[in-house]
Each structure stands twice: as C-alpha cells, then as structure tokens.
Amino acid sequence: MIMAVRTGLGCALGVLALPVSLTPAHAQTASIESLQSELSEARAQINAQRRTLEAQEARLRALEARFQVAAAQGSGSPPLASSGTAIASASLAPPRPGAAPSGVEQVGEGPAEIEMPQVAVLGDQGSIVTKAGQFTAEASVEYSRADRNRALFRGIEIVESVLIGVFDINESRQDILTTTAGLRYGITDRLEVGIRAPFVYRSDTSILTPVAGSNAQSVDSSADGNGIGDLEFSARYQLLSARPGRPFLIANLQVVAPTGTSPFEVPRDSSGRQLKAATGAGFWAVAPSITAILPSDPAVLFGTLGYTKNFGDDVNTAIPPVIIERVEPGDSLSGSFGLGVSLNQRTSFNLGYAHSWVFGTETRTRLLDPPPQDPGPIMQTSRDLQLGRFLFGVTYRLNERANLNWAVEVGATEDATDLRTVIRIPIVL
C-alpha cells in the first residue's frame, strides 16, 4: 500500500515537473514573436515617415513652382524661363507620424512651362499679354531729337574747288517730348485690346541762310506747339506659346486716328511759314505686324516684321506759290531683331537693330497764280527713306505688378531720328 502511494506520488510529481522542463522553449518562442511584432511596427513607422517625407517634398516643389510663376508674371523678364512639376494640391498641414498622407499625388515631370519674357525695346509688342479680365495701365515719357545741317549749292563748278553760284545753309532741328497714358484689357488669356492717348510738346527750328554777300538774311521758320497727339488703338493675339525650340508668336494690329493737330491745319503767315508746330500726322494709319520671342535661358531672341498702310486725304492747303490739294503718304515696311539677356531675378537688358523702308509720298499741287497756259495739277513723288536705328533697353522689376522699362534708339542712317528714348512703367491692376 505504501509502495503504491509512493509510486502514485512519484508519477504526480513527474507530471508536475514536465511543464517546468518545457518553459525555456516557450519563452524563446514568445521572445521571437515579440521581436517580429516590434520589427513590423518599426517597418510601418519607417514607411509612414517615408510617405511623410515624400509629401513634404511634393509640397515644397509645388511652392517653388508657384513662386517662380508669380515672380515671372510680376517681372515679365527675369526669370526668362521657368519649369515646374505637375503636382496635385496638397494640404499645408503635415501628416501625423504613422498616418498615411491624404490629398497628395505626384503625377511626374510635366512639360516645361516657359513664361513670356518682356522685351523693352519692342514696346507694347514685346510685353506680356494681359490675362483675361485684367487691366494693365501704362505711363510713359518719350523724347526724340532730330538735327539736320546741310549746305546747298546752286551753280556750276569750273574746276575742282572753284564754284560759281549761290550757297544756302539749311539748319533744322526738331525736339518732341511726349507723355502717354495707356490702358490694356485682356479679353482672353491670349487676346487683349488697348488704347494710348499721347500729349505732345513739339519745337521745330528751321533756318535758311543764303551765303550771297553782306546783304544776305537768314529766314527763320521756328515754331512751337503742344496738345493732344494721335490716338492709338491696338489689339494683340498670342498665336503660339513657347516650347523648347519654339518661340512665342504674337500678332499685333495698331490703328492710328488723326486726333492731333495736322501739319496742314496749323496757322501760317502770308509766305506759308508755319506759326505753330503740329502735334499729329494728319492721316489714318493701320499697322499689322507679327512678333517672335524665343526664350533660351538666360537669353532671349526676338524679332518683329510689320507693314504700315497710310491713307491719303485732300488737304487743300496754300503754301505759296502752290496749293497742296492731296497728299498720299508713303507706306512703310519695317523689321527688327535682337537679343535680351537676364542679369538677375529683377534686371535684364536688350540689344537690337530696327530698320524701316518708307516709300515715297505722292503730292498733288497746282499753282496759286497760274499763267495763261495753266499746266494743271502737278504730281510729285518724294524719294524713299531708309530709317535705321540701333536699339538698347533695360527692364527692371519694381514689384510683382510693376516694371520699369527704358529704351533708347540711336539713328544709324541719315534719314533716321538722331535720338529717341522712352521710359515706360506698366502696372497690372
């Protein structure tokens, strides 16, 4: 009996000791499962942090792209080109660690978006097209100077340096100061219309001095004038947007209305000398043109080609010894080309050359006191004019909405104006 009890007790103790001997294996298995759980949690946190960094990077790229576009639209010139990444809008608040970011999707690299640069020497033709629904106001001051000194000889030349006849010295100067207020409106993102109203102050000096002895007297035909100039109406349409290797193409149309004082309307004395300077051309004109601007960071290539059609009119103005019945101003063909370079985020400069071929003007006149054998109306055509100018311009971005443009033209041919300089300040309203 005692032995049976001892045997049962031993068996019971053996059964109780069995789990104790298996405890280390179970502990090792639990430890491994715990480590795997911690590793999985760490991997999940790393993935969450990676998504958070990707979202922050996408948000940073989007902000940089928005800043470049805003800077380019405000300056018009620098930066000459900007490119961005097509990124969906993202929440400004950073995602919580461990949480998946929402509202962020990176599509990839999009096509390069090139902003329109502004070319100071091209005036309105080289500026940014006003966006739909926006106004662009512009104030400008322009000064031009033309100086002519010619010695005219009427007679014969016997031998070299021996002249018999009459010398006339003709000196003429013209100073024109023009202040202009303009307004442009964007009908669409590609089409804008505008109007410019100039106020002109003009001073003409013309002195003819016959060199014919001590009794020779100079004839002074100087005159001043000021008032409203010719109104200018314009329309511009952007045909093409720039892509790598492809320029902006802008079609321009300008119409000039003869609202200023015509040269044939100014008062004159009995000999036909003007007593007041004209402030307008006196004729309607239509000028279509096309402008190409090719950004190539950090440079810009530009060019324009245009034609001006002038419409004649009956003037019926007496300038003894004739009456000018009708004038048909000559049309003109013009072109320009050049290069612009960005110096920094605010400043760029342009260099170029422009040339205009002005065809001869036809004038119909008749004598005030015709002889018995009246020849009737006489048609005369003046010679063609070649107007070549060297161009220089600077653009400076004042702020996001206003620029300062300064352009200078220097005459390169005898017929061209000696100097013309313009300061323009366009402001986006």
Short mmCIF file of C-alpha atoms in Angstrom, two decimals:
data_model
loop_
_atom_site.label_atom_id
_atom_site.label_comp_id
_atom_site.label_asym_id
_atom_site.label_seq_id
_atom_site.Cartn_x
_atom_site.Cartn_y
_atom_site.Cartn_z
CA MET A 1 0.00 0.00 0.00
CA ILE A 2 2.75 2.30 0.98
CA MET A 3 4.62 1.43 -2.20
CA ALA A 4 1.55 2.16 -4.30
CA VAL A 5 1.17 5.57 -2.71
CA ARG A 6 4.82 6.32 -3.29
CA THR A 7 4.52 5.25 -6.91
CA GLY A 8 1.41 7.46 -7.49
CA LEU A 9 3.07 10.40 -5.79
CA GLY A 10 6.14 10.00 -7.98
CA CYS A 11 4.04 9.92 -11.07
CA ALA A 12 2.18 13.04 -9.99
CA LEU A 13 5.43 14.83 -9.27
CA GLY A 14 6.71 13.76 -12.69
CA VAL A 15 3.66 15.14 -14.37
CA LEU A 16 4.04 18.46 -12.50
CA ALA A 17 7.72 18.68 -13.40
CA LEU A 18 7.10 18.25 -17.13
CA PRO A 19 5.93 21.86 -17.79
CA VAL A 20 8.85 23.21 -15.83
CA SER A 21 11.28 21.46 -18.13
CA LEU A 22 9.47 22.92 -21.25
CA THR A 23 9.34 26.57 -20.03
CA PRO A 24 12.59 27.85 -21.70
CA ALA A 25 11.43 26.81 -25.21
CA HIS A 26 8.11 28.57 -24.80
CA ALA A 27 9.87 31.70 -23.56
CA GLN A 28 12.17 31.73 -26.59
CA THR A 29 9.20 31.41 -28.97
CA ALA A 30 7.39 34.30 -27.26
CA SER A 31 10.52 36.44 -27.47
CA ILE A 32 10.86 35.84 -31.22
CA GLU A 33 7.20 36.72 -31.79
CA SER A 34 7.67 39.91 -29.78
CA LEU A 35 10.70 40.90 -31.81
CA GLN A 36 8.84 40.24 -35.06
CA SER A 37 5.98 42.38 -33.85
CA GLU A 38 8.36 45.19 -32.92
CA LEU A 39 10.14 44.87 -36.29
CA SER A 40 6.84 45.03 -38.17
CA GLU A 41 5.84 48.09 -36.17
CA ALA A 42 9.21 49.74 -36.88
CA ARG A 43 8.85 49.00 -40.58
CA ALA A 44 5.38 50.51 -40.56
CA GLN A 45 6.72 53.63 -38.85
CA ILE A 46 9.57 53.89 -41.38
CA ASN A 47 7.09 53.58 -44.28
CA ALA A 48 4.90 56.24 -42.70
CA GLN A 49 7.91 58.55 -42.28
CA ARG A 50 8.89 57.90 -45.90
CA ARG A 51 5.42 58.85 -47.10
CA THR A 52 5.55 61.93 -44.91
CA LEU A 53 8.89 62.98 -46.44
CA GLU A 54 7.54 62.40 -49.96
CA ALA A 55 4.52 64.54 -49.17
CA GLN A 56 6.71 67.31 -47.77
CA GLU A 57 8.95 67.16 -50.85
CA ALA A 58 5.93 67.38 -53.17
CA ARG A 59 4.59 70.34 -51.19
CA LEU A 60 8.00 72.07 -51.37
CA ARG A 61 8.17 71.59 -55.15
CA ALA A 62 4.66 72.95 -55.57
CA LEU A 63 5.51 76.06 -53.53
CA GLU A 64 8.72 76.60 -55.52
CA ALA A 65 6.82 76.31 -58.81
CA ARG A 66 4.17 78.79 -57.61
CA PHE A 67 6.88 81.23 -56.52
CA GLN A 68 8.67 81.06 -59.88
CA VAL A 69 5.43 81.61 -61.82
CA ALA A 70 4.45 84.56 -59.59
CA ALA A 71 7.92 86.11 -59.94
CA ALA A 72 7.91 85.71 -63.73
CA GLN A 73 4.39 87.18 -64.06
CA GLY A 74 5.32 90.14 -61.90
CA SER A 75 8.56 90.99 -63.73
CA GLY A 76 7.82 89.90 -67.31
CA SER A 77 11.52 89.47 -67.95
CA PRO A 78 13.52 87.66 -65.26
CA PRO A 79 13.40 84.76 -64.82
CA LEU A 80 13.37 84.31 -68.59
CA ALA A 81 12.08 80.72 -68.31
CA SER A 82 10.59 78.60 -65.59
CA SER A 83 9.67 74.92 -65.41
CA GLY A 84 7.59 73.04 -62.90
CA THR A 85 6.33 69.59 -61.90
CA ALA A 86 2.69 68.61 -62.31
CA ILE A 87 1.64 68.07 -58.68
CA ALA A 88 -1.84 67.90 -57.22
CA SER A 89 -2.73 70.30 -54.45
CA ALA A 90 -1.56 69.22 -51.00
CA SER A 91 -2.71 70.12 -47.51
CA LEU A 92 -0.45 72.67 -45.85
CA ALA A 93 -0.62 70.79 -42.55
CA PRO A 94 1.99 68.00 -42.36
CA PRO A 95 0.60 64.46 -41.86
CA ARG A 96 0.77 62.88 -38.41
CA PRO A 97 3.56 60.32 -37.91
CA GLY A 98 2.29 56.85 -38.71
CA ALA A 99 -0.70 58.17 -40.66
CA ALA A 100 -0.93 57.93 -44.42
CA PRO A 101 -0.83 61.39 -46.13
CA SER A 102 -4.06 62.45 -47.76
CA GLY A 103 -4.71 64.69 -50.78
CA VAL A 104 -1.17 64.27 -52.23
CA GLU A 105 -0.47 62.69 -55.58
CA GLN A 106 2.71 63.08 -57.59
CA VAL A 107 1.95 62.69 -61.27
CA GLY A 108 5.52 63.09 -62.55
CA GLU A 109 7.51 65.55 -64.61
CA GLY A 110 5.28 67.67 -66.84
CA PRO A 111 6.19 69.60 -69.99
CA ALA A 112 8.32 72.69 -69.50
CA GLU A 113 6.22 75.82 -68.95
CA ILE A 114 8.03 78.87 -70.30
CA GLU A 115 6.87 82.27 -69.11
CA MET A 116 6.64 85.18 -71.53
CA PRO A 117 9.66 87.49 -71.10
CA GLN A 118 9.37 91.23 -71.65
CA VAL A 119 11.48 92.98 -74.28
CA ALA A 120 11.85 96.68 -73.51
CA VAL A 121 12.95 97.79 -76.98
CA LEU A 122 9.81 96.35 -78.65
CA GLY A 123 7.39 98.43 -76.59
CA ASP A 124 3.87 97.01 -76.40
CA GLN A 125 4.70 94.34 -78.98
CA GLY A 126 7.22 92.76 -76.64
CA SER A 127 5.22 92.82 -73.42
CA ILE A 128 3.22 90.12 -71.70
CA VAL A 129 -0.35 89.66 -72.98
CA THR A 130 -2.77 90.79 -70.27
CA LYS A 131 -4.69 87.91 -68.69
CA ALA A 132 -8.43 87.57 -69.11
CA GLY A 133 -10.40 90.06 -67.04
CA GLN A 134 -7.33 92.09 -66.01
CA PHE A 135 -6.29 95.66 -66.83
CA THR A 136 -2.76 96.89 -67.43
CA ALA A 137 -2.19 100.62 -67.06
CA GLU A 138 0.89 102.21 -68.56
CA ALA A 139 2.52 105.61 -68.23
CA SER A 140 5.41 106.63 -70.49
CA VAL A 141 7.62 109.62 -71.26
CA GLU A 142 9.35 109.88 -74.63
CA TYR A 143 11.88 112.34 -76.01
CA SER A 144 13.17 112.45 -79.57
CA ARG A 145 15.67 114.74 -81.28
CA ALA A 146 16.37 115.22 -84.98
CA ASP A 147 19.11 117.59 -86.16
CA ARG A 148 19.87 118.37 -89.81
CA ASN A 149 22.59 120.66 -91.14
CA ARG A 150 23.01 120.84 -94.91
CA ALA A 151 24.94 123.11 -97.25
CA LEU A 152 23.16 123.51 -100.59
CA PHE A 153 24.92 124.78 -103.70
CA ARG A 154 23.15 126.15 -106.74
CA GLY A 155 25.53 126.93 -109.59
CA ILE A 156 28.33 125.42 -111.64
CA GLU A 157 31.77 124.02 -110.91
CA ILE A 158 34.52 125.16 -113.30
CA VAL A 159 37.41 123.20 -111.90
CA GLU A 160 37.91 121.38 -108.65
CA SER A 161 37.14 123.66 -105.68
CA VAL A 162 36.19 126.58 -107.94
CA LEU A 163 32.43 127.11 -107.66
CA ILE A 164 30.33 129.88 -109.16
CA GLY A 165 26.80 130.19 -107.81
CA VAL A 166 24.86 130.55 -104.56
CA PHE A 167 25.36 128.68 -101.30
CA ASP A 168 22.46 128.10 -98.94
CA ILE A 169 22.96 126.71 -95.44
CA ASN A 170 19.87 124.94 -94.17
CA GLU A 171 19.72 124.12 -90.46
CA SER A 172 16.74 122.34 -88.95
CA ARG A 173 16.12 120.89 -85.51
CA GLN A 174 13.15 119.08 -84.06
CA ASP A 175 12.56 118.31 -80.38
CA ILE A 176 9.49 116.30 -79.36
CA LEU A 177 8.50 115.47 -75.78
CA THR A 178 5.55 113.09 -75.44
CA THR A 179 3.79 111.86 -72.31
CA THR A 180 1.39 108.98 -72.84
CA ALA A 181 -1.27 107.25 -70.77
CA GLY A 182 -2.36 103.81 -71.92
CA LEU A 183 -4.74 101.07 -70.83
CA ARG A 184 -4.89 97.44 -71.97
CA TYR A 185 -7.57 94.85 -71.19
CA GLY A 186 -7.37 91.08 -71.51
CA ILE A 187 -10.43 89.66 -73.24
CA THR A 188 -8.99 86.15 -73.02
CA ASP A 189 -5.63 84.81 -71.87
CA ARG A 190 -4.45 85.19 -75.47
CA LEU A 191 -6.27 88.31 -76.71
CA GLU A 192 -6.01 91.87 -75.45
CA VAL A 193 -7.10 95.30 -76.68
CA GLY A 194 -5.69 98.66 -75.73
CA ILE A 195 -5.70 102.42 -76.23
CA ARG A 196 -2.97 105.04 -75.84
CA ALA A 197 -3.53 108.79 -75.58
CA PRO A 198 -0.43 111.00 -76.03
CA PHE A 199 0.13 114.61 -75.10
CA VAL A 200 2.78 116.21 -77.31
CA TYR A 201 5.07 119.18 -76.89
CA ARG A 202 6.99 119.95 -80.07
CA SER A 203 9.57 122.54 -81.06
CA ASP A 204 10.64 122.93 -84.72
CA THR A 205 13.51 125.15 -85.75
CA SER A 206 14.32 125.73 -89.41
CA ILE A 207 16.81 128.38 -90.51
CA LEU A 208 17.79 129.01 -94.14
CA THR A 209 20.85 131.22 -94.56
CA PRO A 210 21.76 132.28 -98.13
CA VAL A 211 25.50 132.92 -98.47
CA ALA A 212 25.35 135.68 -101.10
CA GLY A 213 27.19 138.70 -99.77
CA SER A 214 26.69 141.07 -96.89
CA ASN A 215 23.01 141.66 -97.65
CA ALA A 216 22.07 138.01 -97.21
CA GLN A 217 19.50 137.47 -94.49
CA SER A 218 18.52 134.32 -92.67
CA VAL A 219 14.95 133.07 -92.87
CA ASP A 220 13.76 131.68 -89.53
CA SER A 221 10.77 129.31 -89.64
CA SER A 222 10.77 128.25 -86.00
CA ALA A 223 7.52 127.22 -84.31
CA ASP A 224 6.33 125.53 -81.12
CA GLY A 225 3.18 123.58 -80.40
CA ASN A 226 1.56 121.38 -77.80
CA GLY A 227 -1.65 119.43 -77.42
CA ILE A 228 -3.25 116.04 -77.80
CA GLY A 229 -1.47 113.76 -80.26
CA ASP A 230 -2.84 110.97 -82.43
CA LEU A 231 -4.80 108.29 -80.54
CA GLU A 232 -3.55 104.72 -80.94
CA PHE A 233 -5.82 101.67 -80.75
CA SER A 234 -4.25 98.23 -80.57
CA ALA A 235 -5.11 94.55 -80.48
CA ARG A 236 -2.73 91.66 -79.81
CA TYR A 237 -3.29 87.94 -80.07
CA GLN A 238 -0.85 85.27 -78.90
CA LEU A 239 -0.75 82.70 -81.69
CA LEU A 240 1.70 80.28 -80.09
CA SER A 241 3.10 79.62 -76.64
CA ALA A 242 6.78 78.87 -76.31
CA ARG A 243 8.13 75.35 -76.00
CA PRO A 244 11.75 74.22 -76.10
CA GLY A 245 12.92 75.26 -79.57
CA ARG A 246 9.65 77.06 -80.41
CA PRO A 247 9.06 80.81 -79.88
CA PHE A 248 6.12 82.85 -78.71
CA LEU A 249 4.26 84.27 -81.72
CA ILE A 250 2.15 87.39 -81.24
CA ALA A 251 0.04 89.05 -83.93
CA ASN A 252 -0.30 92.82 -83.50
CA LEU A 253 -2.65 95.33 -85.06
CA GLN A 254 -2.37 99.07 -84.49
CA VAL A 255 -4.72 101.78 -85.76
CA VAL A 256 -3.72 105.46 -85.56
CA ALA A 257 -6.50 108.07 -85.59
CA PRO A 258 -5.57 111.65 -86.64
CA THR A 259 -6.78 113.37 -83.46
CA GLY A 260 -3.72 115.61 -83.17
CA THR A 261 -3.15 118.88 -85.00
CA SER A 262 -2.30 118.12 -88.63
CA PRO A 263 0.69 119.83 -90.34
CA PHE A 264 -1.84 121.13 -92.88
CA GLU A 265 -4.10 122.64 -90.20
CA VAL A 266 -1.58 124.82 -88.35
CA PRO A 267 -1.78 128.59 -88.93
CA ARG A 268 0.68 130.08 -91.44
CA ASP A 269 1.77 133.56 -92.47
CA SER A 270 1.42 135.06 -95.95
CA SER A 271 4.61 133.38 -97.15
CA GLY A 272 3.49 129.94 -95.96
CA ARG A 273 5.71 129.62 -92.90
CA GLN A 274 4.05 127.74 -90.04
CA LEU A 275 3.30 129.71 -86.89
CA LYS A 276 2.59 126.67 -84.73
CA ALA A 277 4.06 123.17 -84.74
CA ALA A 278 1.84 120.18 -85.46
CA THR A 279 1.15 117.52 -82.82
CA GLY A 280 -0.12 114.81 -85.17
CA ALA A 281 0.50 113.28 -88.59
CA GLY A 282 -2.89 114.19 -90.04
CA PHE A 283 -3.66 110.81 -91.64
CA TRP A 284 -5.22 107.49 -90.67
CA ALA A 285 -2.82 104.56 -90.49
CA VAL A 286 -3.15 100.80 -89.97
CA ALA A 287 -0.09 98.77 -88.98
CA PRO A 288 -0.27 94.95 -88.75
CA SER A 289 2.82 93.12 -87.51
CA ILE A 290 3.98 89.82 -86.05
CA THR A 291 6.45 89.37 -83.20
CA ALA A 292 8.51 86.30 -82.34
CA ILE A 293 10.17 85.90 -78.93
CA LEU A 294 12.30 82.81 -78.30
CA PRO A 295 13.44 82.29 -74.68
CA SER A 296 16.73 80.42 -74.37
CA ASP A 297 17.76 80.75 -70.74
CA PRO A 298 19.47 83.04 -69.87
CA ALA A 299 18.99 84.79 -73.24
CA VAL A 300 16.00 85.82 -75.34
CA LEU A 301 16.00 86.13 -79.12
CA PHE A 302 13.36 88.43 -80.60
CA GLY A 303 12.26 89.80 -83.92
CA THR A 304 9.32 91.59 -85.50
CA LEU A 305 8.11 92.24 -89.04
CA GLY A 306 5.41 94.75 -89.91
CA TYR A 307 3.78 96.88 -92.58
CA THR A 308 2.18 100.30 -92.18
CA LYS A 309 -0.56 101.44 -94.52
CA ASN A 310 -1.19 105.22 -94.58
CA PHE A 311 -4.40 106.59 -96.06
CA GLY A 312 -4.22 109.78 -98.11
CA ASP A 313 -6.55 112.76 -97.85
CA ASP A 314 -7.43 116.06 -99.51
CA VAL A 315 -5.68 118.83 -97.57
CA ASN A 316 -6.18 121.95 -99.77
CA THR A 317 -3.51 123.99 -98.03
CA ALA A 318 -1.94 127.09 -99.59
CA ILE A 319 1.83 127.33 -99.25
CA PRO A 320 2.86 129.96 -101.82
CA PRO A 321 3.41 129.65 -104.68
CA VAL A 322 1.26 126.49 -104.76
CA ILE A 323 -1.83 124.94 -103.24
CA ILE A 324 -1.36 121.40 -101.94
CA GLU A 325 -4.55 119.60 -102.98
CA ARG A 326 -3.97 116.00 -101.92
CA VAL A 327 -1.29 114.02 -100.13
CA GLU A 328 -0.78 110.24 -100.28
CA PRO A 329 1.74 109.38 -97.53
CA GLY A 330 4.06 106.54 -98.41
CA ASP A 331 3.57 103.16 -96.77
CA SER A 332 6.44 101.55 -94.90
CA LEU A 333 7.92 98.10 -94.37
CA SER A 334 9.72 97.58 -91.07
CA GLY A 335 11.61 94.90 -89.21
CA SER A 336 13.72 94.49 -86.10
CA PHE A 337 15.71 91.79 -84.36
CA GLY A 338 17.91 91.48 -81.29
CA LEU A 339 18.98 89.71 -78.15
CA GLY A 340 17.98 90.04 -74.49
CA VAL A 341 19.97 88.76 -71.51
CA SER A 342 18.83 88.32 -67.92
CA LEU A 343 21.28 89.71 -65.37
CA ASN A 344 19.43 88.58 -62.24
CA GLN A 345 15.91 87.98 -60.92
CA ARG A 346 14.98 91.64 -61.41
CA THR A 347 17.03 93.04 -64.29
CA SER A 348 17.51 92.26 -67.96
CA PHE A 349 18.84 94.23 -70.92
CA ASN A 350 18.20 94.12 -74.69
CA LEU A 351 20.29 94.95 -77.74
CA GLY A 352 18.95 95.12 -81.28
CA TYR A 353 18.59 96.83 -84.63
CA ALA A 354 15.48 98.11 -86.39
CA HIS A 355 15.02 99.27 -89.97
CA SER A 356 12.12 100.86 -91.82
CA TRP A 357 11.80 101.42 -95.55
CA VAL A 358 9.38 104.31 -96.09
CA PHE A 359 8.13 104.59 -99.65
CA GLY A 360 7.86 107.97 -101.36
CA THR A 361 4.95 110.34 -100.65
CA GLU A 362 2.80 111.48 -103.59
CA THR A 363 1.65 115.10 -103.57
CA ARG A 364 -0.75 116.79 -105.98
CA THR A 365 -0.31 120.56 -106.27
CA ARG A 366 -1.37 123.42 -108.51
CA LEU A 367 -0.17 127.00 -108.86
CA LEU A 368 -1.88 129.78 -106.91
CA ASP A 369 -1.47 132.21 -109.82
CA PRO A 370 -1.40 130.02 -112.90
CA PRO A 371 -0.06 131.51 -116.17
CA PRO A 372 -2.27 131.76 -119.26
CA GLN A 373 -1.15 128.28 -120.20
CA ASP A 374 -2.05 126.57 -116.95
CA PRO A 375 -0.18 123.25 -116.62
CA GLY A 376 -2.90 122.00 -114.29
CA PRO A 377 -2.32 119.75 -111.30
CA ILE A 378 1.23 118.56 -110.83
CA MET A 379 2.01 115.18 -109.26
CA GLN A 380 5.26 114.85 -107.35
CA THR A 381 6.73 111.87 -105.52
CA SER A 382 9.39 112.26 -102.85
CA ARG A 383 12.30 109.87 -102.52
CA ASP A 384 12.16 106.78 -100.36
CA LEU A 385 13.52 107.00 -96.82
CA GLN A 386 15.74 104.47 -95.07
CA LEU A 387 15.39 104.65 -91.29
CA GLY A 388 17.90 102.51 -89.41
CA ARG A 389 18.18 102.56 -85.61
CA PHE A 390 20.34 100.83 -83.04
CA LEU A 391 18.31 99.67 -80.02
CA PHE A 392 19.19 99.39 -76.35
CA GLY A 393 16.81 98.66 -73.49
CA VAL A 394 16.68 97.73 -69.81
CA THR A 395 13.83 96.13 -67.84
CA TYR A 396 13.73 96.29 -64.04
CA ARG A 397 11.05 94.60 -61.94
CA LEU A 398 9.84 97.05 -59.30
CA ASN A 399 7.47 94.56 -57.66
CA GLU A 400 5.11 91.75 -58.57
CA ARG A 401 2.80 94.09 -60.51
CA ALA A 402 5.00 96.86 -61.93
CA ASN A 403 8.06 97.05 -64.20
CA LEU A 404 10.32 99.88 -65.30
CA ASN A 405 11.33 99.76 -68.98
CA TRP A 406 13.89 102.12 -70.50
CA ALA A 407 14.60 102.01 -74.24
CA VAL A 408 16.98 104.06 -76.39
CA GLU A 409 17.15 104.36 -80.19
CA VAL A 410 20.15 105.92 -81.96
CA GLY A 411 19.91 106.78 -85.64
CA ALA A 412 22.09 104.65 -87.91
CA THR A 413 21.13 106.26 -91.25
CA GLU A 414 20.92 109.85 -92.41
CA ASP A 415 17.13 109.85 -92.57
CA ALA A 416 16.61 108.41 -89.09
CA THR A 417 15.95 110.43 -85.95
CA ASP A 418 19.21 111.11 -84.12
CA LEU A 419 17.99 110.05 -80.70
CA ARG A 420 14.83 108.64 -79.16
CA THR A 421 14.46 107.49 -75.58
CA VAL A 422 11.39 106.14 -73.78
CA ILE A 423 10.65 105.32 -70.14
CA ARG A 424 7.60 103.10 -69.65
CA ILE A 425 6.00 101.83 -66.43
CA PRO A 426 3.33 99.15 -66.98
CA ILE A 427 1.27 98.26 -63.89
CA VAL A 428 -1.07 95.26 -63.62
CA LEU A 429 -4.26 96.38 -61.88
#
